[in-house]
mmCIF file of C-alpha atoms in Angstrom:
data_model
loop_
_atom_site.group_PDB
_atom_site.id
_atom_site.type_symbol
_atom_site.label_atom_id
_atom_site.label_comp_id
_atom_site.label_asym_id
_atom_site.label_seq_id
_atom_site.Cartn_x
_atom_site.Cartn_y
_atom_site.Cartn_z
ATOM 1 C CA MET Q 1 21.376 -55.960 -4.532
ATOM 2 C CA GLY Q 2 23.648 -53.927 -2.391
ATOM 3 C CA LYS Q 3 22.761 -51.289 0.093
ATOM 4 C CA GLY Q 4 22.759 -47.654 -1.013
ATOM 5 C CA GLY Q 5 22.972 -48.406 -4.710
ATOM 6 C CA LYS Q 6 23.100 -45.112 -6.594
ATOM 7 C CA GLY Q 7 19.773 -44.204 -8.167
ATOM 8 C CA LYS Q 8 18.133 -47.600 -7.409
ATOM 9 C CA GLY Q 9 15.743 -46.338 -4.759
ATOM 10 C CA SER Q 10 14.319 -48.663 -2.189
ATOM 11 C CA SER Q 11 11.830 -51.391 -2.460
ATOM 12 C CA LYS Q 12 9.389 -49.235 -0.478
ATOM 13 C CA GLY Q 13 6.972 -46.818 -2.185
ATOM 14 C CA SER Q 14 5.700 -46.768 -5.736
ATOM 15 C CA TRP Q 15 5.669 -44.644 -8.822
ATOM 16 C CA VAL Q 16 2.410 -42.693 -9.530
ATOM 17 C CA TRP Q 17 1.395 -41.445 -12.925
ATOM 18 C CA MET Q 18 0.522 -37.693 -12.879
ATOM 19 C CA PRO Q 19 -1.248 -36.234 -15.967
ATOM 20 C CA ALA Q 20 0.636 -33.294 -17.490
ATOM 21 C CA THR Q 21 -1.456 -30.126 -16.836
ATOM 22 C CA ALA Q 22 -0.631 -26.461 -16.991
ATOM 23 C CA VAL Q 23 0.576 -25.227 -13.634
ATOM 24 C CA LYS Q 24 -0.980 -21.829 -12.869
ATOM 25 C CA THR Q 25 1.080 -19.669 -10.483
ATOM 26 C CA SER Q 26 1.057 -15.965 -9.619
ATOM 27 C CA PHE Q 27 4.501 -15.647 -11.168
ATOM 28 C CA ARG Q 28 3.591 -15.970 -14.797
ATOM 29 C CA PRO Q 29 0.550 -15.840 -16.918
ATOM 30 C CA ALA Q 30 -1.328 -19.035 -17.943
ATOM 31 C CA ALA Q 31 -0.076 -20.718 -21.036
ATOM 32 C CA SER Q 32 -3.165 -19.612 -23.008
ATOM 33 C CA SER Q 33 -2.322 -15.973 -22.598
ATOM 34 C CA TRP Q 34 1.155 -16.362 -24.149
ATOM 35 C CA GLY Q 35 -0.019 -15.834 -27.760
ATOM 36 C CA LYS Q 36 -1.529 -18.125 -30.503
ATOM 37 C CA SER Q 37 1.303 -20.670 -30.406
ATOM 38 C CA GLY Q 38 1.316 -20.970 -26.628
ATOM 39 C CA GLY Q 39 5.039 -20.670 -26.632
ATOM 40 C CA LYS Q 40 7.266 -18.353 -24.576
ATOM 41 C CA SER Q 41 9.179 -16.761 -27.504
ATOM 42 C CA SER Q 42 8.661 -13.117 -26.383
ATOM 43 C CA LYS Q 43 8.549 -13.561 -22.661
ATOM 44 C CA GLY Q 44 4.834 -13.105 -22.133
ATOM 45 C CA ALA Q 45 4.316 -10.879 -25.195
ATOM 46 C CA GLY Q 46 1.034 -11.116 -27.164
ATOM 47 C CA LYS Q 47 0.415 -10.421 -30.775
ATOM 48 C CA SER Q 48 1.907 -7.046 -30.655
ATOM 49 C CA GLY Q 49 5.258 -8.417 -29.337
ATOM 50 C CA LYS Q 50 5.161 -6.017 -26.403
ATOM 51 C CA SER Q 51 4.934 -7.500 -22.931
ATOM 52 C CA SER Q 52 1.778 -6.695 -20.873
ATOM 53 C CA TRP Q 53 4.034 -6.709 -17.779
ATOM 54 C CA GLY Q 54 6.186 -3.912 -16.437
ATOM 55 C CA LYS Q 55 5.664 -0.202 -16.122
ATOM 56 C CA ASN Q 56 2.052 0.829 -16.672
ATOM 57 C CA GLY Q 57 1.235 -2.830 -17.130
ATOM 58 C CA GLY Q 58 -0.613 -3.278 -13.815
ATOM 59 C CA LYS Q 59 -4.300 -4.248 -13.763
ATOM 60 C CA GLY Q 60 -5.580 -4.579 -17.262
ATOM 61 C CA GLY Q 61 -2.477 -3.023 -18.821
ATOM 62 C CA LYS Q 62 -4.026 0.443 -18.750
ATOM 63 C CA SER Q 63 -1.703 3.418 -18.432
ATOM 64 C CA ARG Q 64 -2.664 5.755 -15.653
ATOM 65 C CA LYS Q 65 -2.971 9.474 -16.031
ATOM 66 C CA PRO Q 66 -1.622 11.691 -13.260
ATOM 67 C CA PHE Q 67 -4.364 13.261 -11.148
ATOM 68 C CA SER Q 68 -3.497 16.756 -12.545
ATOM 69 C CA GLU Q 69 -4.203 15.631 -16.051
ATOM 70 C CA LEU Q 70 -7.761 14.252 -15.325
ATOM 71 C CA SER Q 71 -10.858 16.033 -16.343
ATOM 72 C CA GLU Q 72 -12.540 18.234 -13.663
ATOM 73 C CA GLU Q 73 -15.489 15.783 -13.697
ATOM 74 C CA ARG Q 74 -13.211 12.858 -12.921
ATOM 75 C CA LYS Q 75 -11.338 14.743 -10.190
ATOM 76 C CA ALA Q 76 -14.708 15.678 -8.542
ATOM 77 C CA GLU Q 77 -15.750 11.959 -8.755
ATOM 78 C CA ILE Q 78 -12.504 10.863 -7.024
ATOM 79 C CA ARG Q 79 -12.749 13.573 -4.362
ATOM 80 C CA ALA Q 80 -16.288 12.371 -3.625
ATOM 81 C CA GLN Q 81 -15.201 8.852 -3.361
ATOM 82 C CA HIS Q 82 -12.429 9.861 -0.949
ATOM 83 C CA GLU Q 83 -14.859 11.896 1.132
ATOM 84 C CA GLU Q 84 -17.354 8.964 1.341
ATOM 85 C CA LYS Q 85 -14.586 6.619 2.563
ATOM 86 C CA GLN Q 86 -13.581 9.162 5.197
ATOM 87 C CA GLN Q 87 -17.150 9.447 6.499
ATOM 88 C CA GLU Q 88 -17.468 5.673 6.346
ATOM 89 C CA MET Q 89 -14.520 5.324 8.687
ATOM 90 C CA GLY Q 90 -15.815 7.980 11.083
ATOM 91 C CA ARG Q 91 -13.157 10.585 10.547
ATOM 92 C CA GLU Q 92 -13.295 13.359 13.194
ATOM 93 C CA VAL Q 93 -10.985 16.426 12.914
ATOM 94 C CA ALA Q 94 -9.025 16.693 16.196
ATOM 95 C CA ASP Q 95 -8.241 20.500 16.009
ATOM 96 C CA ASP Q 96 -7.092 23.133 13.547
ATOM 97 C CA THR Q 97 -3.485 23.178 14.791
ATOM 98 C CA VAL Q 98 -0.768 22.754 12.162
ATOM 99 C CA HIS Q 99 1.884 20.149 13.202
ATOM 100 C CA PHE Q 100 5.247 19.272 11.618
ATOM 101 C CA GLY Q 101 6.907 16.023 10.946
ATOM 102 C CA GLU Q 102 8.684 13.726 8.511
ATOM 103 C CA LEU Q 103 7.355 11.208 6.053
ATOM 104 C CA VAL Q 104 9.127 8.045 7.167
ATOM 105 C CA GLN Q 105 7.530 5.520 4.887
ATOM 106 C CA ARG Q 106 5.519 5.961 1.614
ATOM 107 C CA GLY Q 107 3.689 3.503 -0.508
ATOM 108 C CA LYS Q 108 1.587 4.154 -3.679
ATOM 109 C CA ARG Q 109 -1.612 5.071 -1.848
ATOM 110 C CA TYR Q 110 -0.565 5.669 1.783
ATOM 111 C CA GLY Q 111 2.389 6.430 4.017
ATOM 112 C CA TRP Q 112 3.301 7.051 7.668
ATOM 113 C CA ILE Q 113 4.378 10.398 9.174
ATOM 114 C CA LYS Q 114 6.484 10.684 12.334
ATOM 115 C CA PRO Q 115 5.411 13.903 14.178
ATOM 116 C CA SER Q 116 8.328 16.150 15.215
ATOM 117 C CA ASN Q 117 6.806 16.529 18.687
ATOM 118 C CA PHE Q 118 4.419 13.822 19.492
ATOM 119 C CA ALA Q 119 3.597 15.248 22.914
ATOM 120 C CA LYS Q 120 2.091 18.410 21.271
ATOM 121 C CA LEU Q 121 -0.657 16.239 19.520
ATOM 122 C CA PRO Q 122 -4.073 16.374 21.232
ATOM 123 C CA SER Q 123 -4.355 13.700 23.864
ATOM 124 C CA ASP Q 124 -7.189 11.789 22.132
ATOM 125 C CA VAL Q 125 -4.967 11.627 18.998
ATOM 126 C CA GLN Q 126 -2.050 10.319 20.999
ATOM 127 C CA SER Q 127 -4.113 7.497 22.582
ATOM 128 C CA LYS Q 128 -5.562 6.577 19.205
ATOM 129 C CA VAL Q 129 -2.034 6.375 17.830
ATOM 130 C CA LYS Q 130 -0.935 4.058 20.673
ATOM 131 C CA GLU Q 131 -3.941 1.834 20.061
ATOM 132 C CA MET Q 132 -3.340 1.687 16.300
ATOM 133 C CA LEU Q 133 0.405 1.011 16.771
ATOM 134 C CA LYS Q 134 -0.313 -1.817 19.228
ATOM 135 C CA ALA Q 135 -2.526 -3.582 16.644
ATOM 136 C CA LYS Q 136 -0.014 -2.855 13.827
ATOM 137 C CA ARG Q 137 2.921 -4.298 15.818
ATOM 138 C CA GLN Q 138 0.913 -7.530 16.443
ATOM 139 C CA ALA Q 139 0.212 -7.746 12.685
ATOM 140 C CA VAL Q 140 3.873 -7.247 11.887
ATOM 141 C CA LYS Q 141 4.807 -10.014 14.332
ATOM 142 C CA GLN Q 142 2.095 -12.390 13.049
ATOM 143 C CA ASN Q 143 3.213 -11.899 9.458
ATOM 144 C CA ASN Q 144 6.891 -12.259 10.336
ATOM 145 C CA SER Q 145 7.465 -8.805 8.660
ATOM 146 C CA THR Q 146 10.513 -6.747 8.935
ATOM 147 C CA ASN Q 147 8.683 -3.398 8.840
ATOM 148 C CA GLU Q 148 10.087 -1.309 11.669
ATOM 149 C CA VAL Q 149 8.035 1.904 11.110
ATOM 150 C CA PHE Q 150 5.704 0.943 13.938
ATOM 151 C CA LYS Q 151 8.448 1.052 16.450
ATOM 152 C CA GLN Q 152 7.969 4.773 16.574
ATOM 153 C CA ASN Q 153 4.910 7.033 16.995
ATOM 154 C CA VAL Q 154 3.580 7.561 13.518
ATOM 155 C CA LEU Q 155 0.345 8.885 11.979
ATOM 156 C CA PHE Q 156 -1.333 7.263 8.913
ATOM 157 C CA LEU Q 157 -1.367 9.306 5.647
ATOM 158 C CA HIS Q 158 -3.549 8.519 2.819
ATOM 159 C CA MET Q 159 -2.165 10.098 -0.382
ATOM 160 C CA SER Q 160 -5.547 11.688 -1.043
ATOM 161 C CA ASP Q 161 -4.834 13.837 2.028
ATOM 162 C CA VAL Q 162 -1.808 15.457 0.445
ATOM 163 C CA GLU Q 163 -2.524 18.871 -1.086
ATOM 164 C CA GLU Q 164 -3.198 18.612 -4.862
ATOM 165 C CA GLY Q 165 -0.154 19.134 -7.019
ATOM 166 C CA MET Q 166 2.182 18.442 -4.074
ATOM 167 C CA LYS Q 167 4.580 15.449 -4.279
ATOM 168 C CA VAL Q 168 5.840 13.962 -0.978
ATOM 169 C CA GLU Q 169 8.608 11.350 -0.726
ATOM 170 C CA THR Q 170 10.173 9.372 2.070
ATOM 171 C CA GLY Q 171 12.270 11.804 4.126
ATOM 172 C CA SER Q 172 10.137 14.836 3.190
ATOM 173 C CA ARG Q 173 9.552 17.377 6.007
ATOM 174 C CA VAL Q 174 5.733 18.036 6.018
ATOM 175 C CA LYS Q 175 3.170 20.150 7.860
ATOM 176 C CA PHE Q 176 -0.301 18.728 8.562
ATOM 177 C CA LYS Q 177 -3.388 18.705 10.720
ATOM 178 C CA VAL Q 178 -4.641 15.581 12.572
ATOM 179 C CA TYR Q 179 -7.797 13.530 12.772
ATOM 180 C CA THR Q 180 -9.004 10.269 14.421
ATOM 181 C CA ASP Q 181 -11.113 7.597 12.934
ATOM 182 C CA SER Q 182 -12.217 3.984 13.572
ATOM 183 C CA GLU Q 183 -8.775 2.725 12.484
ATOM 184 C CA GLY Q 184 -6.680 5.071 14.592
ATOM 185 C CA ALA Q 185 -5.233 8.552 13.860
ATOM 186 C CA GLY Q 186 -3.859 10.186 10.742
ATOM 187 C CA ALA Q 187 -2.792 13.365 8.955
ATOM 188 C CA TYR Q 188 -4.724 15.577 6.494
ATOM 189 C CA GLU Q 189 -4.039 18.772 4.560
ATOM 190 C CA VAL Q 190 -0.428 17.533 4.232
ATOM 191 C CA ALA Q 191 2.007 19.806 2.518
ATOM 192 C CA LEU Q 192 5.720 20.261 2.276
ATOM 193 C CA ALA Q 193 7.074 22.226 5.276
#
């Protein structure tokens, strides 16, 4: 036998038999959820032929109603949940002053506002923002993230703190009041400026 024979391998090591099992990953549903035949004929479609993935698929495949279309009972229930969470986090209103800024990053449930004049925020809010950003920068570094929003002074925004019926997007000029809590500092009563 010559050295480096193509595809011959070496005399070291051995072959191991591995039973064929379904590989479960987060990228595709388990084989059992691909319909009766277990095949992939409709790219994850079930009996109906429609995929459970994609828009409005989400958790459980339920389509979500916009908040404005919910019953008053359900709206009150959601508001109570938000208020409970705020109390749990020790939210304290800083003052009643209206500030201005820009929404620099937005997710589905939260975002980040850059105040136009950070120096005009109450001093306790400024110090809480600096503490919060220090922790966020460390998390970004640990997770090897490329998120650069924490390189500037920003306030947290939970979308429940945006005035009802108001839609804010990244780049929107907004007006808001500020609070502090156990996590840092944020904006509430947010509306378009």
